[in-house]
Each structure stands twice: as C-alpha cells, then as structure tokens.
mmCIF file of C-alpha atoms in Angstrom:
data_model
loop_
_atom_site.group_PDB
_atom_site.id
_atom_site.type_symbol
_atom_site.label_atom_id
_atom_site.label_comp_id
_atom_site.label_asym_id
_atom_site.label_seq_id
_atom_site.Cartn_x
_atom_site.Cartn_y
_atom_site.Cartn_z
ATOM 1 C CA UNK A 1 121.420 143.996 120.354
ATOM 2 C CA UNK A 2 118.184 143.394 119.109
ATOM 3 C CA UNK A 3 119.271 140.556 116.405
ATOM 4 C CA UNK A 4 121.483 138.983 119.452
ATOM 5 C CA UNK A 5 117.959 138.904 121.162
ATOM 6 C CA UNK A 6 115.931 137.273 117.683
ATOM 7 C CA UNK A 7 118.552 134.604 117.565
ATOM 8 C CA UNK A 8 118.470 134.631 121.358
ATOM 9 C CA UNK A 9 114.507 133.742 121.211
ATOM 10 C CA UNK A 10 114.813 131.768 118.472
ATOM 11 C CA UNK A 11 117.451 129.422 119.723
ATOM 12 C CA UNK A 12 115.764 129.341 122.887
ATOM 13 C CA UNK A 13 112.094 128.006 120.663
ATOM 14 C CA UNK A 14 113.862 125.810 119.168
ATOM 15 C CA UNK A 15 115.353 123.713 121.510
ATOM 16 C CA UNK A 16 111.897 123.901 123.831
ATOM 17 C CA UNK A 17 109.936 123.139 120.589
ATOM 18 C CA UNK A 18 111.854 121.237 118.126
ATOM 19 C CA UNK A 19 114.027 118.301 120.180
ATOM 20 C CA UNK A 20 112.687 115.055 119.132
ATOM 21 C CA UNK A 21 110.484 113.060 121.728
ATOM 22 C CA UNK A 22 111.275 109.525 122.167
ATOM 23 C CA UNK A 23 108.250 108.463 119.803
ATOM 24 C CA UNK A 24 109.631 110.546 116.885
ATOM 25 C CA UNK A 25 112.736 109.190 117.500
ATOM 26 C CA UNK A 26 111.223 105.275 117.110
ATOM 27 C CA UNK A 27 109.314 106.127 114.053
ATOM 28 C CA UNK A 28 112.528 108.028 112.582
ATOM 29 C CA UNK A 29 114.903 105.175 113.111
ATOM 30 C CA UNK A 30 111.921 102.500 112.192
ATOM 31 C CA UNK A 31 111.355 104.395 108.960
ATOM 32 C CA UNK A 32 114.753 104.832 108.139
ATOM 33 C CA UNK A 33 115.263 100.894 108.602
ATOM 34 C CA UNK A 34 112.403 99.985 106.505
ATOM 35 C CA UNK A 35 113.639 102.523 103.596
ATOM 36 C CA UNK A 36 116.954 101.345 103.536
ATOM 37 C CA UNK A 37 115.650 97.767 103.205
ATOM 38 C CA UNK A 38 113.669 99.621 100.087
ATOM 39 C CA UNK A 39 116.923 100.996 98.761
ATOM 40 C CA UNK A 40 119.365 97.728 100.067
ATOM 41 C CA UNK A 41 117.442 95.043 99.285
ATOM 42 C CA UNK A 42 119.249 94.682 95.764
ATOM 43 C CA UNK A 43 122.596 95.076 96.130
ATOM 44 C CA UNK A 44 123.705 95.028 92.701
ATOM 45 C CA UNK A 45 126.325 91.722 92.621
ATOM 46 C CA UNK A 46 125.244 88.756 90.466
ATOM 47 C CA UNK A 47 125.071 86.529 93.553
ATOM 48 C CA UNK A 48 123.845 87.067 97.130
ATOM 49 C CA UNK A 49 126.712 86.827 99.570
ATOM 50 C CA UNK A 50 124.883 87.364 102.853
ATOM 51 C CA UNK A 51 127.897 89.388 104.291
ATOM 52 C CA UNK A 52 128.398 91.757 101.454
ATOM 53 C CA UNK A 53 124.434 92.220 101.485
ATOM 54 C CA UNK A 54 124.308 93.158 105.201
ATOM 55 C CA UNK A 55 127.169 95.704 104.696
ATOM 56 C CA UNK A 56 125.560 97.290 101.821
ATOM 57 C CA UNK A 57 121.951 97.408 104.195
ATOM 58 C CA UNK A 58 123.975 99.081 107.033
ATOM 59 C CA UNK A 59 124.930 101.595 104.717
ATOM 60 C CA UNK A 60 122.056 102.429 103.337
ATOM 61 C CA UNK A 61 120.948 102.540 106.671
ATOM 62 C CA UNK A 62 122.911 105.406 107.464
ATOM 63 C CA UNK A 63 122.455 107.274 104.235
ATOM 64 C CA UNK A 64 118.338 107.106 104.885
ATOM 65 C CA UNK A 65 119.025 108.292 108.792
ATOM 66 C CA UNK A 66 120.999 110.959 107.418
ATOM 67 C CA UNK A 67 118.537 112.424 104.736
ATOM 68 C CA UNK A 68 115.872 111.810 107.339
ATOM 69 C CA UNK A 69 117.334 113.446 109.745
ATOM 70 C CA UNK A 70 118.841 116.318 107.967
ATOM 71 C CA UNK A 71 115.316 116.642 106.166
ATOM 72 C CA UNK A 72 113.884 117.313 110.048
ATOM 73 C CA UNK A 73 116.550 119.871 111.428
ATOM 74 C CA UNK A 74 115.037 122.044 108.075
ATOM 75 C CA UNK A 75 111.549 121.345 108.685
ATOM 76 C CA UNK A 76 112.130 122.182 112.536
ATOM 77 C CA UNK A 77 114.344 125.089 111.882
ATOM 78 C CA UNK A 78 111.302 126.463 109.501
ATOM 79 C CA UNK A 79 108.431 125.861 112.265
ATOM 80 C CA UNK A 80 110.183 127.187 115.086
ATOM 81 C CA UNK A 81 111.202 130.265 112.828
ATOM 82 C CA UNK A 82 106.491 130.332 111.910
ATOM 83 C CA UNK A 83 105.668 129.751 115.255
ATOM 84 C CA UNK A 84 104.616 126.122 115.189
ATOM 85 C CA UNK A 85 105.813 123.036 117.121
ATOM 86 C CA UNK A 86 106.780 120.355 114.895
ATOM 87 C CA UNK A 87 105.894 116.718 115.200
ATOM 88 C CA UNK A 88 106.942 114.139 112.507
ATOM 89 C CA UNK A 89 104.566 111.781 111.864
ATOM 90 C CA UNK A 90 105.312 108.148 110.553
ATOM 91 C CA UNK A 91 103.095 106.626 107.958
ATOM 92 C CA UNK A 92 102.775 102.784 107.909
ATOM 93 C CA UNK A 93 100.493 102.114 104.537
ATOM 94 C CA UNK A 94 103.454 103.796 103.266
ATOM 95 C CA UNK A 95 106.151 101.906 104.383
ATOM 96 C CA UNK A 96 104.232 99.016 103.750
ATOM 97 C CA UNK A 97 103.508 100.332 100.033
ATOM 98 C CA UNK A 98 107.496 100.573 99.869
ATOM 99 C CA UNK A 99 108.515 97.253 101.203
ATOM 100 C CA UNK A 100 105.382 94.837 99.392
ATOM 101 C CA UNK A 101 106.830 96.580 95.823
ATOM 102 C CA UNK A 102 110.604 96.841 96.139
ATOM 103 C CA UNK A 103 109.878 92.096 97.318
ATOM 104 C CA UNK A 104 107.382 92.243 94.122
ATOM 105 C CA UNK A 105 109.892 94.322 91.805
ATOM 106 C CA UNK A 106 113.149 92.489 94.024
ATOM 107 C CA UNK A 107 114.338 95.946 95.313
ATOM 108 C CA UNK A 108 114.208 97.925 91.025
ATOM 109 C CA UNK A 109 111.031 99.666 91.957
ATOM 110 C CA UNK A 110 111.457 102.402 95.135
ATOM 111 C CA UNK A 111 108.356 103.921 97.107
ATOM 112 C CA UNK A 112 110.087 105.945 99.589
ATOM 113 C CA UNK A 113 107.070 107.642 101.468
ATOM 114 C CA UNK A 114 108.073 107.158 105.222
ATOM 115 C CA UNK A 115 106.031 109.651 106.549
ATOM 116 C CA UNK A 116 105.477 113.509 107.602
ATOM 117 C CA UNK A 117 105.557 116.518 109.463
ATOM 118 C CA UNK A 118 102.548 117.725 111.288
ATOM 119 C CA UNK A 119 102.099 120.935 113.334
ATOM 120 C CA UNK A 120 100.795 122.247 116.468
ATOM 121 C CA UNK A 121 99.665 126.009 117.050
ATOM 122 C CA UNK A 122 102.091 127.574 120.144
ATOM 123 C CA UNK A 123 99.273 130.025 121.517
ATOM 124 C CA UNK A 124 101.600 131.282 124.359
ATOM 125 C CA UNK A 125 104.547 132.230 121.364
ATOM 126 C CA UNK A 126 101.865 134.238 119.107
ATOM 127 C CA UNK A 127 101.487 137.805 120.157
ATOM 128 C CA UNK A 128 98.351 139.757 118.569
ATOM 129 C CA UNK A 129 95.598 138.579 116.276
ATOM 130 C CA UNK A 130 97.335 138.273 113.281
ATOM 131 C CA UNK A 131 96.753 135.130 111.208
ATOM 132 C CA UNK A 132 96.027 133.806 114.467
ATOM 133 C CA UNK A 133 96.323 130.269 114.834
ATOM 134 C CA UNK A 134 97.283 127.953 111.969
ATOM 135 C CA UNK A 135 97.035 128.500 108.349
ATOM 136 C CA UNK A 136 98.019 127.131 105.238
ATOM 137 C CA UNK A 137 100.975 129.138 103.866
ATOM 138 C CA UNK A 138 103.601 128.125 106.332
ATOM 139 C CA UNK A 139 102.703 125.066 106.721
ATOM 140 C CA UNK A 140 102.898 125.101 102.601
ATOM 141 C CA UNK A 141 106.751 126.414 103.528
ATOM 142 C CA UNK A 142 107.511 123.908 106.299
ATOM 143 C CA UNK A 143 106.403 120.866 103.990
ATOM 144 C CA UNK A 144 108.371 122.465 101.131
ATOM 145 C CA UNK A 145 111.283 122.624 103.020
ATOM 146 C CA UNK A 146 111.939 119.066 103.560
ATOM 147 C CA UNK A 147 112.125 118.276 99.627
ATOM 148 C CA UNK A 148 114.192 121.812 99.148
ATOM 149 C CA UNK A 149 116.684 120.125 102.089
ATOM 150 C CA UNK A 150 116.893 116.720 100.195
ATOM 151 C CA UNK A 151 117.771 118.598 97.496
ATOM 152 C CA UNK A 152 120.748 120.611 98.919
ATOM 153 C CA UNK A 153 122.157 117.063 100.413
ATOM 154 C CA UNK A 154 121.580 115.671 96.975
ATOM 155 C CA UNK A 155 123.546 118.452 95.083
ATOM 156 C CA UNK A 156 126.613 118.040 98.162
ATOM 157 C CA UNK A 157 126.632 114.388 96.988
ATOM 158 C CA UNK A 158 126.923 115.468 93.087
ATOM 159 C CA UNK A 159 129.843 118.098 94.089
ATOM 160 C CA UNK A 160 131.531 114.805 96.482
ATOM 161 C CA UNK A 161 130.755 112.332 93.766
ATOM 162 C CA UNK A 162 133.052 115.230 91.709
ATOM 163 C CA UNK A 163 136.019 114.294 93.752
ATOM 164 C CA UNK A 164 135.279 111.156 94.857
ATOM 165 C CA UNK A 165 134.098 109.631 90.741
ATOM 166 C CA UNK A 166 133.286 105.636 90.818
ATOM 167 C CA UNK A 167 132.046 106.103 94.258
ATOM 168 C CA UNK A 168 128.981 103.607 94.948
ATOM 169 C CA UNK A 169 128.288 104.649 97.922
ATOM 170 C CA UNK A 170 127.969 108.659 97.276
ATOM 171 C CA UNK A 171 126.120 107.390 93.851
ATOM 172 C CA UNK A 172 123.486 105.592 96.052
ATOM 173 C CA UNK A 173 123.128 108.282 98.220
ATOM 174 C CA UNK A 174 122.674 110.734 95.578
ATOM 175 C CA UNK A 175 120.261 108.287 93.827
ATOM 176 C CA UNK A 176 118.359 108.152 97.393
ATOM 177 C CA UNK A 177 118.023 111.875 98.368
ATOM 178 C CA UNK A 178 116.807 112.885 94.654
ATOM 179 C CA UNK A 179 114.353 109.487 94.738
ATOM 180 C CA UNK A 180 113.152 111.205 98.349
ATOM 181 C CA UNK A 181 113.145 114.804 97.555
ATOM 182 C CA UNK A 182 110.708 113.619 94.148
ATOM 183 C CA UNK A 183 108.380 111.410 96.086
ATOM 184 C CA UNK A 184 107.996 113.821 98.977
ATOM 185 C CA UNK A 185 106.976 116.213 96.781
ATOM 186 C CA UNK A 186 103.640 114.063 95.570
ATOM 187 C CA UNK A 187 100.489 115.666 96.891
ATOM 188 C CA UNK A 188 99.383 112.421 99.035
ATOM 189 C CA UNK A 189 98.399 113.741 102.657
ATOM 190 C CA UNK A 190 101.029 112.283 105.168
ATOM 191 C CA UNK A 191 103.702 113.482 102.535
ATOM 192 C CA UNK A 192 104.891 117.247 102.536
ATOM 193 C CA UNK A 193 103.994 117.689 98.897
ATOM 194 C CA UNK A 194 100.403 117.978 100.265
ATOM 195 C CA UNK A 195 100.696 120.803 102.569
ATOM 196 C CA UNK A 196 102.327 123.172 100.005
ATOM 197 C CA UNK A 197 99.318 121.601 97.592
ATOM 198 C CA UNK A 198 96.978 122.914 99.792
ATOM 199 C CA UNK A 199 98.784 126.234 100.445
ATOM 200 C CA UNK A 200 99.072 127.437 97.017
ATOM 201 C CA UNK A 201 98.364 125.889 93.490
ATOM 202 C CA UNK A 202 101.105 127.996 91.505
ATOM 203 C CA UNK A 203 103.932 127.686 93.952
ATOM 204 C CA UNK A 204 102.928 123.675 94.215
ATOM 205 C CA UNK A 205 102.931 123.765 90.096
ATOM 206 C CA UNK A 206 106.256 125.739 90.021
ATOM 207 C CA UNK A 207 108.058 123.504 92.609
ATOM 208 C CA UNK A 208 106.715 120.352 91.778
ATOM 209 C CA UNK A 209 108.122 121.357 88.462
ATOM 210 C CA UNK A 210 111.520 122.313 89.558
ATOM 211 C CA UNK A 211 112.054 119.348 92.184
ATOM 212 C CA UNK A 212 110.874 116.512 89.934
ATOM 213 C CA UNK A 213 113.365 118.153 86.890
ATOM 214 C CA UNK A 214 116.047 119.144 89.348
ATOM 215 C CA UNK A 215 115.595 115.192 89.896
ATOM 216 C CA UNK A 216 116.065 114.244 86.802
ATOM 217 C CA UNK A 217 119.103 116.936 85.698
ATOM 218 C CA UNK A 218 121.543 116.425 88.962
ATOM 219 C CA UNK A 219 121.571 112.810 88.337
ATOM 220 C CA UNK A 220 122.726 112.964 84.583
ATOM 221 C CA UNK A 221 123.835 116.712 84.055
ATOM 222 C CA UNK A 222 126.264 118.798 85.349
ATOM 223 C CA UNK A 223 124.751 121.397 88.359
ATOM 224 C CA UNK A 224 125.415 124.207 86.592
ATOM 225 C CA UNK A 225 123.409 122.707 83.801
ATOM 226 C CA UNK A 226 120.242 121.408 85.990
ATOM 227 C CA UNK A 227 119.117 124.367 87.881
ATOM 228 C CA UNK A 228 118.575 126.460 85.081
ATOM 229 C CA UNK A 229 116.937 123.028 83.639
ATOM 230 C CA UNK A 230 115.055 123.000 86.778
ATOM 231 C CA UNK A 231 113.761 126.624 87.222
ATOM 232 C CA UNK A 232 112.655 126.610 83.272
ATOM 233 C CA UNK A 233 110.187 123.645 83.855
ATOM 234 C CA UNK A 234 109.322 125.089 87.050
ATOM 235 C CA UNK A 235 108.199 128.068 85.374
ATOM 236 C CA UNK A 236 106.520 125.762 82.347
ATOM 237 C CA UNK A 237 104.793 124.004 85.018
ATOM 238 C CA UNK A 238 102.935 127.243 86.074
ATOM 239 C CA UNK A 239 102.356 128.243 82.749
ATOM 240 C CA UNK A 240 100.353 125.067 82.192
ATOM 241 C CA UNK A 241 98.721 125.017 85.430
ATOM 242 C CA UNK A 242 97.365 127.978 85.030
ATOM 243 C CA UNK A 243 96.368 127.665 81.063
ATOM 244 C CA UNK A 244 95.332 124.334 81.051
ATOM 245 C CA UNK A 245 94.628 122.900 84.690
ATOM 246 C CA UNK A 246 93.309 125.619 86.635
ATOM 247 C CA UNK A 247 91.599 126.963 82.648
ATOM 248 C CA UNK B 1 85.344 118.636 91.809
ATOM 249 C CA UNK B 2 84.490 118.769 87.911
ATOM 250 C CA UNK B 3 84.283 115.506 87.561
ATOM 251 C CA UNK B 4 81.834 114.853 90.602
ATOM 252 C CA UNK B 5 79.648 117.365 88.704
ATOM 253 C CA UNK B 6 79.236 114.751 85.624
ATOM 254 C CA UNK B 7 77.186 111.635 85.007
ATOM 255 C CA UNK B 8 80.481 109.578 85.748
ATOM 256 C CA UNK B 9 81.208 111.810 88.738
ATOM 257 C CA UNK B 10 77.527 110.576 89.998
ATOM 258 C CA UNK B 11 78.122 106.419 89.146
ATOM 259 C CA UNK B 12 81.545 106.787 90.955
ATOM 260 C CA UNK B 13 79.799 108.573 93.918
ATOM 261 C CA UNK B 14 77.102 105.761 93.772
ATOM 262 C CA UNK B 15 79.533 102.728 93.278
ATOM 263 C CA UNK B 16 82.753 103.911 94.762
ATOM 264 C CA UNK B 17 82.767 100.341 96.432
ATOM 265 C CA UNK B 18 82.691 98.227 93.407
ATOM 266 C CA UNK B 19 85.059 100.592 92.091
ATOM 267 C CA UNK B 20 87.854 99.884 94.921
ATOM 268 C CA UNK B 21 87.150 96.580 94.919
ATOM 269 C CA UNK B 22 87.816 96.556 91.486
ATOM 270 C CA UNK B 23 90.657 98.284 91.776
ATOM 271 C CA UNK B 24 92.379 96.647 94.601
ATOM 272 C CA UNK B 25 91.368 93.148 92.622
ATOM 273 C CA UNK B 26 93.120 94.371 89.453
ATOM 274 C CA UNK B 27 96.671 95.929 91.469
ATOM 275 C CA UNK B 28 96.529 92.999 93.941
ATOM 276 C CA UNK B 29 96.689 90.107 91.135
ATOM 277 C CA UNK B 30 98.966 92.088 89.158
ATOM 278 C CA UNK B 31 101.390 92.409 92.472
ATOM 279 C CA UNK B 32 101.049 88.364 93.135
ATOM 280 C CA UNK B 33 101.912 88.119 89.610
ATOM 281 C CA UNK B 34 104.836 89.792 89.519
ATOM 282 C CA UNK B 35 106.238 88.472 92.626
ATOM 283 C CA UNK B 36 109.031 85.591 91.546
ATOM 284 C CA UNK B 37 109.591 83.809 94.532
ATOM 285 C CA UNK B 38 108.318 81.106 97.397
ATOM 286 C CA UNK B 39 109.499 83.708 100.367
ATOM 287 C CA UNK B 40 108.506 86.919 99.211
ATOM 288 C CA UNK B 41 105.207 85.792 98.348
ATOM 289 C CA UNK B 42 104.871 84.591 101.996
ATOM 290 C CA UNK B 43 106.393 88.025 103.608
ATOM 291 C CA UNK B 44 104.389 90.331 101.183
ATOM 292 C CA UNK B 45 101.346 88.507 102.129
ATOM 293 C CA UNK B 46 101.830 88.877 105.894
ATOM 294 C CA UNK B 47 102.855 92.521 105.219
ATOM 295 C CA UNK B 48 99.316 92.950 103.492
ATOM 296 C CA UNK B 49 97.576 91.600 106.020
ATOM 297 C CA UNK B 50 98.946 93.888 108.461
ATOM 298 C CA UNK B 51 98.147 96.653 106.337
ATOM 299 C CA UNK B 52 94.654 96.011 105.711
ATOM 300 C CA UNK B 53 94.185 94.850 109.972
ATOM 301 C CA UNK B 54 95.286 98.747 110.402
ATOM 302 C CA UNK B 55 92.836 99.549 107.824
ATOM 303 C CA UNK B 56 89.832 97.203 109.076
ATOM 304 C CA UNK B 57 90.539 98.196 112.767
ATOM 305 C CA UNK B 58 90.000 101.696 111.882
ATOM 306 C CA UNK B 59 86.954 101.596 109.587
ATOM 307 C CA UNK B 60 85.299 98.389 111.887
ATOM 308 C CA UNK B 61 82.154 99.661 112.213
ATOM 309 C CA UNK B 62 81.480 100.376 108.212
ATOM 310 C CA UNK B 63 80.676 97.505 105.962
ATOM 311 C CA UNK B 64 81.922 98.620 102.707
ATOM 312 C CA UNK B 65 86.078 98.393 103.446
ATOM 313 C CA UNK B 66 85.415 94.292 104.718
ATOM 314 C CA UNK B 67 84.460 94.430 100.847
ATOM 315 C CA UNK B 68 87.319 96.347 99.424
ATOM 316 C CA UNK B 69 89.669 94.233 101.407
ATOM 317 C CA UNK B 70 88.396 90.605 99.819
ATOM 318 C CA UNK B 71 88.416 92.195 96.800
ATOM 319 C CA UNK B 72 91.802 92.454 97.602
ATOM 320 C CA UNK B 73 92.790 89.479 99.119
ATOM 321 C CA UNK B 74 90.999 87.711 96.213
ATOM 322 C CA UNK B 75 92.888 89.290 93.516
ATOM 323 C CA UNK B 76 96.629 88.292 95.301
ATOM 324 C CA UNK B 77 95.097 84.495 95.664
ATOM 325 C CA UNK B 78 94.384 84.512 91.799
ATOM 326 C CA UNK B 79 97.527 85.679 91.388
ATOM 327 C CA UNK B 80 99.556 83.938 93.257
ATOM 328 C CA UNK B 81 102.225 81.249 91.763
ATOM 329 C CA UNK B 82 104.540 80.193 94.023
ATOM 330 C CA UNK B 83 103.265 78.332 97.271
ATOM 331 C CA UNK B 84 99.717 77.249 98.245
ATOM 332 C CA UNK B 85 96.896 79.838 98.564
ATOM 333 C CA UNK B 86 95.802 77.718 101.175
ATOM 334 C CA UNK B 87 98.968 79.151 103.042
ATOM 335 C CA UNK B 88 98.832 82.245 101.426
ATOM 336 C CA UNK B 89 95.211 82.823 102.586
ATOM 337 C CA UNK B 90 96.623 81.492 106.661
ATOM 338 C CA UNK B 91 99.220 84.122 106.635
ATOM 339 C CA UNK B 92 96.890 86.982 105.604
ATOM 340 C CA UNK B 93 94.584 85.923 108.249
ATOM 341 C CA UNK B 94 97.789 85.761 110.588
ATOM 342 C CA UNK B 95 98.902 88.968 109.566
ATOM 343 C CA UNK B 96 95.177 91.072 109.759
ATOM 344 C CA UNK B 97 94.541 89.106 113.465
ATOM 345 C CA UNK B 98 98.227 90.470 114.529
ATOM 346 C CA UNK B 99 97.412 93.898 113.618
ATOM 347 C CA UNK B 100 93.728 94.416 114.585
ATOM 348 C CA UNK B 101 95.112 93.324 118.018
ATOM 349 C CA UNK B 102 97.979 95.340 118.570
ATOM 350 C CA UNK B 103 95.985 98.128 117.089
ATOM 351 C CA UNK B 104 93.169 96.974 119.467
ATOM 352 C CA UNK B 105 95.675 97.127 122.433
ATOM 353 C CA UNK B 106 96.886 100.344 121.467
ATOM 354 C CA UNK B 107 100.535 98.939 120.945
ATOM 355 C CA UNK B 108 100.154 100.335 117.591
ATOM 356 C CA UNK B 109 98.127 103.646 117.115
#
C-alpha cells in the first residue's frame, strides 16, 4: 500500500513538475533543428541533390528530437524523484559554436552542445531540514543522467544496427547519441558535465572516463567488449585524478 | 587556482584582455581560413555577429569585451578569402545590430 502511494506521489510530481512549458518546448525543437543541421549538413553522396539532402536533414531531425527528448524524460524522471523542478535551458553561443564549425569544417567537425538542465528548489515538496534547499550531489545525478540516457539509446542502436547491419540511418543515429552523450559530458557550465563536475571530482573523473571510452568502444567493439572497456578507464581515470590531478 | 598563485597566474590576471583578444584573433583567422566557400563565409559571418550582439548586449556597460570582440572580428577579416571584407565587415555589423535589438526588445533573452 505504501509503494502504491510512493509511485502514487511520485507520478502525481511528475506530471505537476516535469511537463514541458511552451518555452522549453521552442528551445527543444529549435535546438534539435540547429543540431541536425550540425549532423545533416554533409550528407555523404559525391554530389548535392537538394532532395536527397532535405530527406537526409528531416531525418536527422528526428533522430536529434528523439535523443533530446529521451535525454529530458531521464533528467525529469531524476528531479522529480530529488525533489527539484526541472527546466531545460537552451544555450545559443553553443549552437552557434556548432553551426559556424560544422560551415567552416562543411558538416566533418560536430559541436553538439544545445544546451541544459537547470533546477528549481520545490519548498512546499521538502519536509524537514534535511539538506534543505539545493545542493550539489543531485544535481551532480540529474546532469549525469542525461549522458547515462544517451548512452542506453546509443547501445539500443548498436543491438538494432545488429539486426538491421548496413543501416545508415541507425549508424547515424548511433554516431549522434555517442557524439552527444561525449560532449555533454565536458565540464562547460550550460552542459550537464558541469554539474556532476561540481558535485564530486572522483565520480566526474570515473564517468567522464567511462562515457568518453564507452564512446569510443560501442562504435567499433562489440557491447560485451566496451563496457568492461569502459568501466576499466573509468576506474584509470580516478586513479589518475587522484595521483596526479588532485596530487 | 594553482596557477593564479604563480607569476603567470598574476600577468594573466593583469592582461586577461590582451589575452582574449589574442585568442579570439588567432581562432577567428584560423576559422575564416578554413572556410572554402563564397556562402558560408557570408552565413558564418552573420552567425558571429549575432553571437557576439548577445555577448555585447550583455556586457554593454564594460569596455574590455568591445575589445575582445574586434579582436575578433579583425582576425576573420584577415582571414577571409572568398568575398569582400568590405561585405564581410556589413554583415557582421548586420548581424551584431539584429541581435543587440532583439536582445534589447527582449525577443531574445
């Protein structure tokens, strides 16, 4: 009765707390255009045949929606679940950044930082003084759980891409959500990397580690090969943060 | 906060202008450089312009970023081989007015 009630509550937070406003919304579907002009704007044939390029845009349009949006329901689910009310936050240097080098670099070099999360402190949901108000550790958890759910997408892409081999489309969209799961992870302060920076040194070291290897593995190893590949840099990455960095 | 500690942490705290300037000079001509056509020279140079109106708008009142911005601007003109700079240097102006007064409006926040 009592976990009918948790999910109850919970359910009940996180449709008051977590919908999208219309805003978010903009800035989601703004981002996810500008990113998939990033990702679309070399389509890989020798010659540009306007229709074929549009196509390929429109689907990278949906593959960036879908890793953005996906990315959100996990960083939602977390905040409700901490007691925060989550806002996502578009950054425009960024997308700028993005779309001035993938023209300079004609669409070879991707900067895929459309933005962040940011949270707000639900006094009315936070019953006694504990850790009252906000702190860094979930946050550090909400921001890591937007690389952690590009991730998961990225490894259903490498299991489809198992049935489905010579598939361009699942190969891009692998490509994209291990690209966005690595650059979200950089500690610049719109991006989610940052907030787990702040929250802890040796988790950042250990999962910064992991992702950016994980990146690496899934896109030329097996699975079952890469996240052993990635935990064992993850836990080389501590070792030299704390030995050489943090010495 | 080592480094801020040393005699280079205390020249960058003293000349962190010159430094950005510098810096943006440097990335800014290598970016025109790279950049291999008449169009996308054009479009990146409205894009930066936006950018840096954002920028500007926010940091109006403080002397310093007007400097880190020419130092920009200055670094894509030296860099820039396809078109005019002439042009090149309208469309950033374009670009910065566009943004400064959307930003100025609040259209943009």
């Amino acid at each position: 009765m009592t976990m009918v009630n948790t999910w109850r509550s919970y359910w009940f937070s996180f449709k008051k707390y977590s919908s999208l406003e219309k805003k978010e919304i903009t800035a989601i579907i703004i981002g996810s255009a500008v990113l998939a002009l990033i990702i679309g704007l070399d389509d890989g044939s020798p010659e540009f045949v306007m229709g074929y390029w549009l196509r390929n845009l429109f689907n990278c349009f949906l593959i960036v929606l879908l890793a953005l949006i996906v990315k959100q329901i996990a960083q939602r689910a977390t905040s409700t679940a901490v007691g925060f009310k989550p806002e996502y936050k578009p950054w425009l240097y960024g997308l700028g950044i993005g779309i001035i080098l993938a023209l300079a670099s004609k669409g070879k070099l991707w900067f895929l930082a459309p933005g962040g999360i940011v949270v707000y402190h639900l006094a009315g949901h936070r019953l006694g003084t504990f850790r009252y108000g906000l702190n860094y550790w979930p946050l550090g958890i909400i921001g890591l759980m937007g690389p952690v759910s590009s991730l998961i997408l990225a490894i259903f892409f490498k299991v489809m891409l198992g049935v489905f081999p010579q598939n361009a489309l699942i190969l891009l969209a692998l490509k994209f959500n291990l690209y966005f799961a690595g650059f979200s992870m950089l500690p610049i302060p719109p991006l989610d990397g940052t907030h787990l920076f702040f929250a802890s040194r040796m988790v950042y070291a250990f999962a910064f580690g992991t992702i950016i290897a994980l990146c690496f593995a899934l896109f030329y190893l097996p699975i079952i090969w890469a996240l052993p590949i990635g935990l064992l840099v993850g836990i080389g990455a501590v070792v030299l943060n704390a030995f050489v960095i943090e010495k | 906060m080592r480094i801020l500690e040393s005699k280079k942490g205390i020249e960058m705290v003293d000349q962190w202008v010159e430094l950005l300037m510098f810096t943006l000079l440097i990335i800014s001509f290598a970016l025109s450089v790279s950049i291999g056509s008449l169009v996308f020279n054009y479009i990146v140079v409205f894009i930066f312009g936006l950018m840096s109106g954002r920028f500007l708008y926010y940091r109006r009142k403080t002397f310093p970023f007007y400097l880190i911005v020419f130092g920009g601007i200055v670094g894509y003109l030296i860099g820039v081989r396809y078109g005019s700079w002439k042009m090149t240097l309208f469309l950033f102006i374009v670009g910065t007015t566009i943004s400064w007064y959307l930003h100025s409006k609040r259209i943009i926040r």
